[in-house]
Backbone as CSV, one residue per row, in Angstrom:
resi,resn,N_x,N_y,N_z,CA_x,CA_y,CA_z,C_x,C_y,C_z
1,PRO,0.691,-1.105,0.011,0.035,0.153,-0.069,0.930,1.255,-0.002
2,LYS,0.285,2.418,-0.543,1.183,3.558,-0.742,1.437,4.191,0.667
3,GLY,0.616,4.001,1.616,0.817,4.600,2.988,1.998,3.795,3.599
4,LEU,2.510,2.750,3.231,3.764,2.063,3.844,4.994,2.574,3.071
5,ALA,4.767,3.124,1.942,5.888,3.567,1.417,5.858,4.897,0.888
6,SER,5.167,5.795,1.482,4.970,7.143,0.990,6.181,7.910,1.211
7,ASN,7.056,7.590,2.225,8.241,8.353,2.262,9.450,7.881,1.380
8,VAL,9.005,6.963,0.569,10.092,6.620,-0.324,9.772,6.738,-1.926
9,VAL,8.535,7.283,-2.035,8.315,7.639,-3.318,8.976,8.954,-3.793
10,ALA,9.583,8.751,-5.219,10.181,9.939,-5.546,9.052,11.123,-5.942
11,GLN,9.526,12.308,-6.367,8.671,13.270,-6.792,7.854,13.011,-8.071
12,ASP,8.434,12.011,-8.895,7.667,11.597,-10.106,6.721,10.582,-9.701
13,ASP,6.478,10.169,-8.720,5.782,9.074,-8.109,6.257,7.735,-8.709
14,THR,7.702,7.546,-8.740,8.193,6.379,-8.794,8.918,5.810,-7.406
15,VAL,9.020,4.375,-7.598,9.848,3.727,-6.505,10.894,3.023,-6.965
16,ALA,12.018,3.151,-6.367,13.180,2.274,-6.833,13.418,1.118,-5.985
17,ILE,13.713,-0.051,-6.713,13.905,-1.242,-6.168,15.096,-1.779,-6.369
18,ARG,15.921,-2.177,-5.317,17.311,-2.665,-5.377,17.514,-4.017,-5.262
19,ILE,18.123,-4.830,-6.176,18.331,-6.150,-5.997,19.696,-6.269,-5.696
20,VAL,20.052,-6.806,-4.351,21.328,-6.841,-3.902,22.180,-8.086,-4.364
21,LYS,23.342,-8.045,-4.508,24.205,-9.345,-4.893,25.016,-9.545,-3.663
22,ASN,25.417,-8.551,-2.698,26.136,-8.690,-1.449,25.651,-9.673,-0.468
23,GLU,26.351,-10.750,-0.171,25.944,-11.745,0.468,25.411,-11.232,2.020
24,PHE,26.153,-10.529,2.582,25.717,-9.944,3.761,24.387,-9.220,3.701
25,CYS,24.018,-8.490,2.592,22.962,-7.960,2.544,21.651,-8.954,2.387
26,LYS,22.018,-10.023,1.457,20.893,-10.887,1.350,20.648,-11.665,2.736
27,ALA,21.560,-11.953,3.451,21.375,-12.658,4.641,20.574,-11.568,5.664
28,LEU,20.874,-10.426,5.690,20.215,-9.346,6.521,18.789,-9.295,6.199
29,ILE,18.306,-9.195,4.884,16.957,-9.119,4.469,16.291,-10.556,4.848
30,LYS,17.032,-11.483,4.359,16.377,-12.856,4.920,16.114,-13.031,6.292
31,SER,16.915,-12.489,7.139,16.613,-12.545,8.757,15.662,-11.744,9.006
32,PHE,15.495,-10.523,8.379,14.664,-9.416,8.821,13.124,-10.105,8.238
33,GLY,13.062,-10.668,7.109,11.847,-11.217,6.810,10.866,-10.256,5.962
34,LYS,11.581,-9.008,5.716,10.867,-8.075,5.066,11.595,-6.952,4.270
35,PRO,11.157,-6.454,3.133,12.152,-5.419,2.333,12.756,-4.420,3.460
36,ILE,13.708,-3.831,2.980,14.544,-2.781,3.727,14.644,-1.406,3.012
37,VAL,14.090,-0.517,3.705,14.168,0.898,3.064,15.485,1.481,3.158
38,SER,16.374,1.846,2.267,17.677,2.445,2.536,17.939,3.587,1.437
39,THR,18.900,4.298,1.655,19.289,5.281,0.583,20.505,4.856,0.080
40,SER,21.087,5.678,-1.134,22.379,5.490,-1.441,23.364,5.814,-0.550
41,ALA,24.736,5.656,-0.508,25.699,6.162,0.153,26.394,7.425,-0.186
42,ASN,25.275,8.355,-0.791,25.896,9.551,-1.352,24.660,10.611,-0.978
43,PHE,24.971,11.792,-1.038,23.919,12.818,-1.256,23.482,13.016,-2.767
44,SER,22.267,13.511,-2.952,21.843,13.501,-4.160,22.703,14.306,-4.889
45,ASN,22.818,14.191,-6.205,23.703,14.717,-7.278,25.152,14.762,-6.765
46,GLN,25.652,14.058,-6.065,26.814,13.818,-5.628,27.488,12.470,-6.229
47,PRO,28.910,12.396,-6.441,29.276,11.234,-6.906,29.087,10.044,-6.206
48,SER,28.807,8.699,-6.489,28.603,7.615,-5.857,29.978,7.027,-5.302
49,PRO,30.176,6.750,-4.043,31.425,6.309,-3.624,31.771,4.914,-4.040
50,SER,32.905,4.486,-4.361,33.079,3.218,-4.891,33.776,2.356,-3.738
51,ASN,33.882,2.878,-2.492,34.194,2.114,-1.481,33.865,2.943,-0.106
52,PHE,34.130,2.234,1.032,33.590,3.034,2.344,34.263,4.221,2.724
53,ASP,35.670,4.426,2.440,36.352,5.650,2.648,36.016,6.940,1.995
54,GLU,35.323,6.511,0.652,34.701,7.696,-0.179,33.511,8.193,0.372
55,ILE,32.848,7.760,1.346,31.412,7.938,1.725,31.593,9.434,2.485
56,ASP,30.755,10.300,2.147,30.988,11.774,3.041,30.565,11.490,4.507
57,PRO,31.729,11.918,5.308,31.556,11.759,6.708,30.246,12.476,7.148
58,LEU,29.629,13.459,6.662,28.404,14.344,6.942,27.298,13.235,6.920
59,LEU,27.484,12.180,5.867,26.365,11.516,5.805,26.353,10.399,6.865
60,LEU,27.619,9.753,6.948,28.060,8.734,8.066,27.262,9.317,9.398
61,LYS,27.455,10.586,9.709,26.880,10.997,11.054,25.297,10.989,11.102
62,GLN,24.677,10.852,10.083,23.031,10.681,9.972,22.501,9.443,9.973
63,VAL,23.515,8.467,9.899,22.665,6.961,9.895,22.618,6.526,11.325
64,ASP,21.654,5.379,11.404,21.517,4.808,12.603,22.522,3.880,12.980
65,TYR,23.090,3.109,12.056,24.195,2.166,12.345,25.048,1.873,11.016
66,ILE,26.158,1.622,11.349,27.090,1.421,10.141,27.567,-0.220,10.384
67,VAL,27.494,-0.837,9.278,27.958,-2.117,9.339,29.447,-2.247,8.973
68,ASN,30.280,-3.089,9.846,31.774,-2.962,9.677,31.994,-4.346,8.796
69,LEU,32.010,-4.042,7.522,32.492,-5.225,6.627,34.061,-5.168,6.284
70,PRO,34.480,-6.277,5.903,36.136,-6.126,5.426,36.172,-5.243,4.034
71,ALA,37.142,-4.680,3.936,37.245,-3.750,2.900,36.960,-4.479,1.517
72,ALA,37.443,-5.713,1.290,37.080,-6.410,0.062,35.512,-6.606,-0.203
73,GLU,34.965,-6.616,0.753,33.465,-6.749,0.536,32.619,-5.616,0.458
74,SER,33.041,-4.546,0.881,32.539,-3.223,0.762,32.776,-2.395,-0.526
75,LYS,33.619,-2.740,-1.443,33.753,-2.184,-2.709,32.433,-2.463,-3.330
76,SER,31.971,-1.303,-4.343,30.700,-1.515,-5.080,30.962,-0.575,-6.225
77,THR,30.043,-0.873,-7.314,29.910,0.089,-8.357,28.351,0.523,-8.229
78,ALA,28.255,1.715,-8.866,26.730,2.287,-8.894,25.959,1.341,-9.407
79,SER,24.629,1.249,-8.907,23.693,0.367,-9.258,23.056,0.768,-10.685
80,GLN,22.757,-0.258,-11.364,21.952,-0.100,-12.774,20.675,0.361,-12.498
81,ILE,20.225,1.510,-13.269,18.956,1.922,-12.959,18.063,1.622,-14.161
82,ILE,17.087,0.952,-14.056,16.214,0.684,-15.135,14.586,1.179,-14.869
83,LYS,14.291,1.798,-15.784,12.701,2.489,-15.589,11.701,1.568,-16.379
84,LEU,10.673,1.257,-15.982,9.597,0.593,-16.659,8.567,1.759,-16.968
85,ASN,8.273,2.390,-18.125,7.597,3.347,-18.377,6.127,3.064,-18.393
86,ASP,5.202,4.034,-18.774,3.964,3.824,-18.722,3.367,2.901,-19.660
87,LEU,4.276,2.803,-20.894,3.872,1.919,-21.937,4.431,0.621,-21.871
88,GLY,4.850,0.216,-20.543,5.622,-1.242,-20.385,6.986,-1.236,-21.049
89,GLU,7.635,-0.205,-21.430,8.790,-0.293,-22.122,9.912,-0.052,-21.190
90,ILE,11.084,-0.594,-21.207,12.286,-0.599,-20.247,13.239,0.482,-20.902
91,GLU,13.564,1.427,-19.903,14.238,2.631,-20.197,15.564,2.297,-19.200
92,PHE,16.659,2.415,-19.850,17.938,2.555,-19.000,18.238,3.953,-18.619
93,LEU,18.357,4.196,-17.347,18.543,5.441,-16.915,20.059,5.457,-16.519
94,ARG,20.590,4.516,-15.951,22.153,4.232,-15.802,22.779,2.809,-15.913
95,LYS,23.619,2.651,-16.578,24.212,1.194,-16.931,25.209,1.107,-16.057
């Protein structure tokens, strides 16, 4: 229901869903038993960090908890963003 996700709906009435590959994240979601709402590890319109050390310290101060993963597990690339438009067509917003 929209009431449950109203705080994660973008200004254009879209919702992003991230499919995780990281084993820790998969285990966390499975243990929790429900989807988890999160944000990217960067402020809007700022570059996406490729590792933990590149995350803005101001952003880190605003989170409830930081998972301490080994550096090898914390490296990442920006998520691919695919949009399903009103015609049911797939648009690649970021590859």
